[in-house]
Short mmCIF file of N, CA and C in Angstrom, two decimals:
data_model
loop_
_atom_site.label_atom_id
_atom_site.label_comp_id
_atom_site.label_asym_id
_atom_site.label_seq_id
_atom_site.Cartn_x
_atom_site.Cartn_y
_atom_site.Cartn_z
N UNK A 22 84.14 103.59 88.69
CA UNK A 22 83.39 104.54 89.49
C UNK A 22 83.47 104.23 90.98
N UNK A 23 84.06 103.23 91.19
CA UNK A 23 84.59 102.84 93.00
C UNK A 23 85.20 104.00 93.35
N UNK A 24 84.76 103.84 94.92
CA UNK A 24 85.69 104.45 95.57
C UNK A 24 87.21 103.91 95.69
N UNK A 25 87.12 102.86 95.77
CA UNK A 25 89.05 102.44 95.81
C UNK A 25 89.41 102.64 94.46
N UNK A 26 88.93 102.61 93.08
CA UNK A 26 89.24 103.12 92.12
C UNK A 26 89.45 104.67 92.41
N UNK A 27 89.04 105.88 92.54
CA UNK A 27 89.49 106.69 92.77
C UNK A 27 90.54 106.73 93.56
N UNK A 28 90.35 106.70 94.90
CA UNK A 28 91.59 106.25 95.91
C UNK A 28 92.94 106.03 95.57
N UNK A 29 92.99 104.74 94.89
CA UNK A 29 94.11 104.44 93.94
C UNK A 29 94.54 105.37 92.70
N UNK A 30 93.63 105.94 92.30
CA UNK A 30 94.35 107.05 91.35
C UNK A 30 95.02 108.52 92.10
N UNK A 31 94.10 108.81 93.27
CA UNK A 31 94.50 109.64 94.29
C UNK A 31 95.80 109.19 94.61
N UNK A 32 96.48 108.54 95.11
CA UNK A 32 97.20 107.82 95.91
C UNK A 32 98.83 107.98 94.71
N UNK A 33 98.06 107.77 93.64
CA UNK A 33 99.42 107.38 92.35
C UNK A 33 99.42 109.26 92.45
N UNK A 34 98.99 110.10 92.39
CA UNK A 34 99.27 111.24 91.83
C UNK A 34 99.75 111.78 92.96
N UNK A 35 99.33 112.00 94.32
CA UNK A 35 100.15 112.11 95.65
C UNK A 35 101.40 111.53 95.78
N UNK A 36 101.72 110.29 94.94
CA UNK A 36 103.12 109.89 94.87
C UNK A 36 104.36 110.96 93.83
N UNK A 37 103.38 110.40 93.04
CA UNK A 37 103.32 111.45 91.43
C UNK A 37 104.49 112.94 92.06
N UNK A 38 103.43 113.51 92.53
CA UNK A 38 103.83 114.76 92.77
C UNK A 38 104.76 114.87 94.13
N UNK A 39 104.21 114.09 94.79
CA UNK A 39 105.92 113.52 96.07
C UNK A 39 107.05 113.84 95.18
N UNK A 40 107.08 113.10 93.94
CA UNK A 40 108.92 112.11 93.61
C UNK A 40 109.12 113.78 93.06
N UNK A 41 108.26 114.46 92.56
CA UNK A 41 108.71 115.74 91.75
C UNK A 41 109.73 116.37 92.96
N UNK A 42 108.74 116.60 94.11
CA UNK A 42 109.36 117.43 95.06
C UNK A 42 110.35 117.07 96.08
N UNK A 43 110.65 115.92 95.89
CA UNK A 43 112.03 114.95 96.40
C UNK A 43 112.81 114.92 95.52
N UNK A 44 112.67 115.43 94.05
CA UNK A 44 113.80 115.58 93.66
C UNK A 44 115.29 116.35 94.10
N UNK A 45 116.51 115.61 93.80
CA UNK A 45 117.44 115.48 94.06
C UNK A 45 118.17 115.69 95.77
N UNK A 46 117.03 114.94 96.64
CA UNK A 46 117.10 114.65 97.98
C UNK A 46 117.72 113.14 98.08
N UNK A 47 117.36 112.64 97.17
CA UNK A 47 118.23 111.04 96.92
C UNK A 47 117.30 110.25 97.98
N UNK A 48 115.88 110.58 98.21
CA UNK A 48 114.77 110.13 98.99
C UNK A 48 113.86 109.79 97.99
N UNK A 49 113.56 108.77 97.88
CA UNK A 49 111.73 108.31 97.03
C UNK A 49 110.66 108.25 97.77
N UNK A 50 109.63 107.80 97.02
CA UNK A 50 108.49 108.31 97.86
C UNK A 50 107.90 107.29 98.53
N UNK A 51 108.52 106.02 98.34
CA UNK A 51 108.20 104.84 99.04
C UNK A 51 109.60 105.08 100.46
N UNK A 52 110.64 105.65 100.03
CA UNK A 52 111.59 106.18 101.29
C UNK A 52 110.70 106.78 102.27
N UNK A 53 110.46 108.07 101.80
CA UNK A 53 109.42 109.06 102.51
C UNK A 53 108.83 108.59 103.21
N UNK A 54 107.81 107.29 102.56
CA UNK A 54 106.94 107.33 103.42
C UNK A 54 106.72 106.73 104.56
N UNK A 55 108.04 105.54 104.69
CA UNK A 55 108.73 105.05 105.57
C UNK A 55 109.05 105.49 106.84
N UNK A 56 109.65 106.86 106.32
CA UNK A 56 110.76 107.50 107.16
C UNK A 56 109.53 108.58 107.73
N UNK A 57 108.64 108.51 106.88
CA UNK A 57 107.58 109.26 107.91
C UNK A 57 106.76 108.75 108.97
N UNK A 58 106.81 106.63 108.43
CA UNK A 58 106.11 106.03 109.96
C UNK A 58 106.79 106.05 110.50
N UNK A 59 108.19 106.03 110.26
CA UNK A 59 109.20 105.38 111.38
C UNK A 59 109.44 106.82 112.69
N UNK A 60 109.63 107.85 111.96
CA UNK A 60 109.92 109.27 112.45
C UNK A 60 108.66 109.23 113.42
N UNK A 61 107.54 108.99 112.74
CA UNK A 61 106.59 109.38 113.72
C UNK A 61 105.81 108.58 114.96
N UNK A 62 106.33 106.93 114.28
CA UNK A 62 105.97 105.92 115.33
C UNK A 62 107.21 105.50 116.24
N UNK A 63 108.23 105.20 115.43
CA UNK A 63 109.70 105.22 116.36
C UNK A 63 109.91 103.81 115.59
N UNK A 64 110.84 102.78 116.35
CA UNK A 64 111.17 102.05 115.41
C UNK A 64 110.44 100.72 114.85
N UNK A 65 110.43 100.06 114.12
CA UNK A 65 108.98 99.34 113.41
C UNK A 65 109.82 98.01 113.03
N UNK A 66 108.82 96.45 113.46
CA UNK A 66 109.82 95.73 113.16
C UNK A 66 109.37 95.72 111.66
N UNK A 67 110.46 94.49 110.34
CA UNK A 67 109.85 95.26 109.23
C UNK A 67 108.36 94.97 108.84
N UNK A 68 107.96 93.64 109.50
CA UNK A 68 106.20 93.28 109.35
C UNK A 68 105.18 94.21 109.48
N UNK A 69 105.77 95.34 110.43
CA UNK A 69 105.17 95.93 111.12
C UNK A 69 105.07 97.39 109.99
N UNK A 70 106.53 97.33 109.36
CA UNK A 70 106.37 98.69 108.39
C UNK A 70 105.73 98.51 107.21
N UNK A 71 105.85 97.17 106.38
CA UNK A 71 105.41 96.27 105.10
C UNK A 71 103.81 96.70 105.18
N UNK A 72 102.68 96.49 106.55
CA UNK A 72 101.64 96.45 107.21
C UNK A 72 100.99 98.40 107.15
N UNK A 73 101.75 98.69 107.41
CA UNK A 73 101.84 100.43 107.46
C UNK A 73 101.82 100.84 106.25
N UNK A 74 102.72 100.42 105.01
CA UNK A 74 103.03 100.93 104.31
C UNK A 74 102.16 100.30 103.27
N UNK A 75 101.54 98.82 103.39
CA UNK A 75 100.01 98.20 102.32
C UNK A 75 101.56 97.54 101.23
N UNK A 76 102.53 97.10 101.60
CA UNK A 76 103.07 96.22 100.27
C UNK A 76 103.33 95.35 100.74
N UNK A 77 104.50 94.38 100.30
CA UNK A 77 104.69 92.46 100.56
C UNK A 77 106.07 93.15 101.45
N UNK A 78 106.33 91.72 101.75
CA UNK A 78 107.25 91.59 102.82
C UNK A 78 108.70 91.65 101.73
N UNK A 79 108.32 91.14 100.98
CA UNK A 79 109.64 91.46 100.19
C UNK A 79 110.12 92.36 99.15
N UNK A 80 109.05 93.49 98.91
CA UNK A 80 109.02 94.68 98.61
C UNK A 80 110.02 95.71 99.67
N UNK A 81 109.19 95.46 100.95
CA UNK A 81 109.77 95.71 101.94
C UNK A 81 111.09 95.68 102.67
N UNK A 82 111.32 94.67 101.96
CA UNK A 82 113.11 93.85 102.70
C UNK A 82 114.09 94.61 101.34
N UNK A 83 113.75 94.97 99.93
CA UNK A 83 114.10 95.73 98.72
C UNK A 83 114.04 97.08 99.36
N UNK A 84 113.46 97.14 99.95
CA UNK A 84 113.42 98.84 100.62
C UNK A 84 114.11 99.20 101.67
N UNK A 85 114.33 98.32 102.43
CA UNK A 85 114.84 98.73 103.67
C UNK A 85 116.44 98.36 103.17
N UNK A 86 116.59 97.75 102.57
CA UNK A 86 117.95 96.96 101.82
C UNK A 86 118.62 98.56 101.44
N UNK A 87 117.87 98.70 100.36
CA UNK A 87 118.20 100.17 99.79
C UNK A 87 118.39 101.47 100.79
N UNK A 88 117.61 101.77 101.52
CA UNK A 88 117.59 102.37 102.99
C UNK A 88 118.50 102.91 103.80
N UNK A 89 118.87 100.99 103.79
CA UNK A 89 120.16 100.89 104.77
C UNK A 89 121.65 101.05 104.03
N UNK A 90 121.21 100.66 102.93
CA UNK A 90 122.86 100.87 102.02
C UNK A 90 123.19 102.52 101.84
N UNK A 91 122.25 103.48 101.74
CA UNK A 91 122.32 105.11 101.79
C UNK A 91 122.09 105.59 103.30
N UNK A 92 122.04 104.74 104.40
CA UNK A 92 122.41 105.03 106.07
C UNK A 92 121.50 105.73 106.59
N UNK A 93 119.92 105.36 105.73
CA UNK A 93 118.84 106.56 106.44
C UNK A 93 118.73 105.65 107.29
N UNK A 94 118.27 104.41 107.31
CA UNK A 94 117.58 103.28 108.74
C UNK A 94 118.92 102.09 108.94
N UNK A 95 119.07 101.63 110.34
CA UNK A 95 119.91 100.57 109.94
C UNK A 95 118.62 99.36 111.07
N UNK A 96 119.26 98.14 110.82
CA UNK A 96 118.29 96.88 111.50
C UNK A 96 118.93 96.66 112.59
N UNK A 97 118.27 96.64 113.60
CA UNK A 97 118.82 96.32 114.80
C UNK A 97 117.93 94.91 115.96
N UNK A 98 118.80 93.62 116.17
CA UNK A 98 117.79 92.47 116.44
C UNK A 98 116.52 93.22 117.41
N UNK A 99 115.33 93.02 117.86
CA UNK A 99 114.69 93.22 119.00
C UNK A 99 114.98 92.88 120.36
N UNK A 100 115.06 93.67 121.48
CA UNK A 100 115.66 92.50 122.46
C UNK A 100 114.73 91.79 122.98
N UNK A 101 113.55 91.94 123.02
CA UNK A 101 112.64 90.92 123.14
C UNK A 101 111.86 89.65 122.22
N UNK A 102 112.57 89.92 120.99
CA UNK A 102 112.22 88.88 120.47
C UNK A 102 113.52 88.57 119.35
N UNK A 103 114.61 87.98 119.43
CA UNK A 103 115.64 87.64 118.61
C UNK A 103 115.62 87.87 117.54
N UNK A 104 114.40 86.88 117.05
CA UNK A 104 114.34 86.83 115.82
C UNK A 104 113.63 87.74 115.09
N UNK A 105 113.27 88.69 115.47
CA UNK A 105 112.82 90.14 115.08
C UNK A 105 113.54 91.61 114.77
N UNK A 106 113.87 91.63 113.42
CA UNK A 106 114.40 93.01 113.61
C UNK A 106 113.84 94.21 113.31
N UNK A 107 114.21 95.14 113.93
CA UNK A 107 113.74 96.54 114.09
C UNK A 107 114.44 97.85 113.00
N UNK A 108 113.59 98.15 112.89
CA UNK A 108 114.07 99.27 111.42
C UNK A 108 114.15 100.53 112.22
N UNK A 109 115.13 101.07 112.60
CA UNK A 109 115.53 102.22 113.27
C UNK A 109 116.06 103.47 112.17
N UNK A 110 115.51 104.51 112.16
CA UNK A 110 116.01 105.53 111.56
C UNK A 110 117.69 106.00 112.53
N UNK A 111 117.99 106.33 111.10
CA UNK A 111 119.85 106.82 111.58
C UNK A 111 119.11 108.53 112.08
N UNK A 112 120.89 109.12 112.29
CA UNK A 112 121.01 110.66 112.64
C UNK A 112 121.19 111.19 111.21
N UNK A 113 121.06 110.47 110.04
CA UNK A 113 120.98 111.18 108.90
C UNK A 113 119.77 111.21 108.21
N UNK A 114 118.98 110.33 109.00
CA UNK A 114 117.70 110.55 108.53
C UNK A 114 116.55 111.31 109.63
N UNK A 115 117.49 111.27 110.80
CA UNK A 115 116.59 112.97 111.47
C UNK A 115 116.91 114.11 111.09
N UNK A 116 117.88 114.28 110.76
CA UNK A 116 118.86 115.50 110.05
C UNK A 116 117.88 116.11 108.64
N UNK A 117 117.90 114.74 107.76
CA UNK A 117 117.42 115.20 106.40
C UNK A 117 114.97 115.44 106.38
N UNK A 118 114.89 114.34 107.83
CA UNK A 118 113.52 114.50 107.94
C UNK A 118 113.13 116.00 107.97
N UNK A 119 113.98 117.05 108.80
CA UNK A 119 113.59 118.16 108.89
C UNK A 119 113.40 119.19 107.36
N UNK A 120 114.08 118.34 106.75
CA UNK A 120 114.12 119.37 105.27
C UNK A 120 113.04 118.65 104.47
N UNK A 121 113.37 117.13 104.58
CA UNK A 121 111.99 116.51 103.04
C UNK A 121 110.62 116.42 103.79
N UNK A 122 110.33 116.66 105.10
CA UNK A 122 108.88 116.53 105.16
C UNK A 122 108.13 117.98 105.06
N UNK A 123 109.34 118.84 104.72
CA UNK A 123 108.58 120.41 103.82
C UNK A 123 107.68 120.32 102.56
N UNK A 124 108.25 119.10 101.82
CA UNK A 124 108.12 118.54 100.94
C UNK A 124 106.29 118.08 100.91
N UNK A 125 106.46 116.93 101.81
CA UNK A 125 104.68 116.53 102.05
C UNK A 125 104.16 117.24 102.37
N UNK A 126 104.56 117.99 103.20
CA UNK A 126 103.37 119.70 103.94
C UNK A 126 102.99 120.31 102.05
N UNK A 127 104.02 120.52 101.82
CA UNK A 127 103.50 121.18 100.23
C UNK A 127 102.89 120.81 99.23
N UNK A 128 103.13 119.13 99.23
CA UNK A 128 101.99 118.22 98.39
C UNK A 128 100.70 118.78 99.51
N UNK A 129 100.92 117.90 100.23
CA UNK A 129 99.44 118.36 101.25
C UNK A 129 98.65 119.39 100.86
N UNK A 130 99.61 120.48 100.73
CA UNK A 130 99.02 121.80 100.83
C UNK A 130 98.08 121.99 99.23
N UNK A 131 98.86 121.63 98.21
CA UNK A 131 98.42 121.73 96.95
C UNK A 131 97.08 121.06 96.80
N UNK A 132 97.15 120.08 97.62
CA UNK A 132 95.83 118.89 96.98
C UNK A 132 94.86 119.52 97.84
N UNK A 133 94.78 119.84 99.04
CA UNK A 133 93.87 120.49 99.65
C UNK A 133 93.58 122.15 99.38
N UNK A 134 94.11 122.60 98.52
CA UNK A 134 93.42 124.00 97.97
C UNK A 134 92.05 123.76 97.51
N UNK A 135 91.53 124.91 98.29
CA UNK A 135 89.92 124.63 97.44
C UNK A 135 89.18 123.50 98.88
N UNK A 136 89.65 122.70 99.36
CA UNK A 136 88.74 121.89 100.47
C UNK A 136 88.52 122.29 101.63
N UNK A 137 87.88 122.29 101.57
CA UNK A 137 87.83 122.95 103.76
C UNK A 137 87.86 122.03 104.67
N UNK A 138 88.12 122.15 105.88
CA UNK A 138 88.27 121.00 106.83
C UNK A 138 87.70 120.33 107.23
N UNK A 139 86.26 120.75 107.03
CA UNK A 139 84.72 120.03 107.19
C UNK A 139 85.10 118.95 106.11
N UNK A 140 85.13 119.34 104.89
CA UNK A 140 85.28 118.34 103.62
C UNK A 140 86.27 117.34 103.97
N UNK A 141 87.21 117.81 104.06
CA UNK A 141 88.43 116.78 104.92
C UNK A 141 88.21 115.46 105.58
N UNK A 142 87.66 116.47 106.68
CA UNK A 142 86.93 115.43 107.97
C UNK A 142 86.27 114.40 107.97
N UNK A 143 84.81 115.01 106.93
CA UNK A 143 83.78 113.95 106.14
C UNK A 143 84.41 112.84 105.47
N UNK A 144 85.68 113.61 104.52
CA UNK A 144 86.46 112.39 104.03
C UNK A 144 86.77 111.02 104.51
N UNK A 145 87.76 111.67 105.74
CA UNK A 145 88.05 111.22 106.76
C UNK A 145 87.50 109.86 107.30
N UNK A 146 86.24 110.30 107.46
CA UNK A 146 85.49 109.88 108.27
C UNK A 146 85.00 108.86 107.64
N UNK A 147 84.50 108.78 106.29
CA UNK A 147 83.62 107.94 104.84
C UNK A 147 85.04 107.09 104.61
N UNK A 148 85.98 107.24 104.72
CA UNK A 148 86.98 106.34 104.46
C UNK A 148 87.65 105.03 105.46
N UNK A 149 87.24 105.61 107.00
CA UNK A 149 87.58 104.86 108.03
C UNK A 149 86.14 103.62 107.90
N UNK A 150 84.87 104.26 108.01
CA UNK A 150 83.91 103.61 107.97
C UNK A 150 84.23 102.83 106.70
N UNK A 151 84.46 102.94 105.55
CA UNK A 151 85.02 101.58 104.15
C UNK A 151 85.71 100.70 104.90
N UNK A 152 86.78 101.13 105.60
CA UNK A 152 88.18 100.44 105.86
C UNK A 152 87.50 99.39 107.18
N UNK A 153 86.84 99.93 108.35
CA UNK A 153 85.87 99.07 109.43
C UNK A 153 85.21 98.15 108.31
N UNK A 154 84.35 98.63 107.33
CA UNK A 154 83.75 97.37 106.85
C UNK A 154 84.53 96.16 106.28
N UNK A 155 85.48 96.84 105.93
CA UNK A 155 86.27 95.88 105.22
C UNK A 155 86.83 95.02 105.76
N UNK A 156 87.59 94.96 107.35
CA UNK A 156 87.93 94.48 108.03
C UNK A 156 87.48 93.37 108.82
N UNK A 157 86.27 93.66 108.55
CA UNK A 157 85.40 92.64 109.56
C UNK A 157 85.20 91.54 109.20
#
């Protein structure tokens, strides 16, 4: 009856219904969701995406591995810190962002039928305040 019990079931069925609608984009939904911080923050070293994305560092290094072998992101050192590399999205993954993030707009769209933006918001809002407590 938790809220992170729900959450977590929320979360699996938003994936759930991601992988349906990425079908045969040769994108997963742990790709996606990558390529949606990276697209939207710019480039991420991988601590920084592992951190974004809530998995291990070596989940992470399996992902970006995979990633980079299909030429959506390649690693590039930091120039300010050597030993840091940076997960840069390719020109095939700005190319293909414009078609699979139709994709999340339409999950989006499905799960929010029926909610209004007030409801949203409140959400929103009851979830940041968990996440502050939690943090502290």
């Amino acid at each position: 009856e938790s809220i992170g019990f729900h959450c977590n079931l929320t979360t699996k069925t938003f994936l759930s219904t991601l992988g349906e609608k990425l079908q045969g984009s040769g994108i997963s939904p742990g790709q996606f969701l990558a390529l949606a911080n990276l697209t939207a923050l710019g480039p991420l070293s991988q601590s920084e995406l592992a951190d974004r994305l809530a998995i291990t560092g070596a989940t992470t290094a399996r992902l970006i591995d995979r990633m980079e072998r299909d030429e959506w992101v390649r690693r590039e050192r930091d120039p300010e810190d050597q030993r840091v590399k940076m997960i840069i999205p390719t020109e095939k993954a700005a190319r293909t962002w414009a078609e699979i993030s139709t994709a999340g707009r339409a999950v989006l769209d499905q799960a929010y039928q029926g909610v209004s933006q007030e409801e949203l918001e409140t959400v929103k809002q009851i979830l940041q305040k968990i996440r502050n407590n939690l943090e502290r």
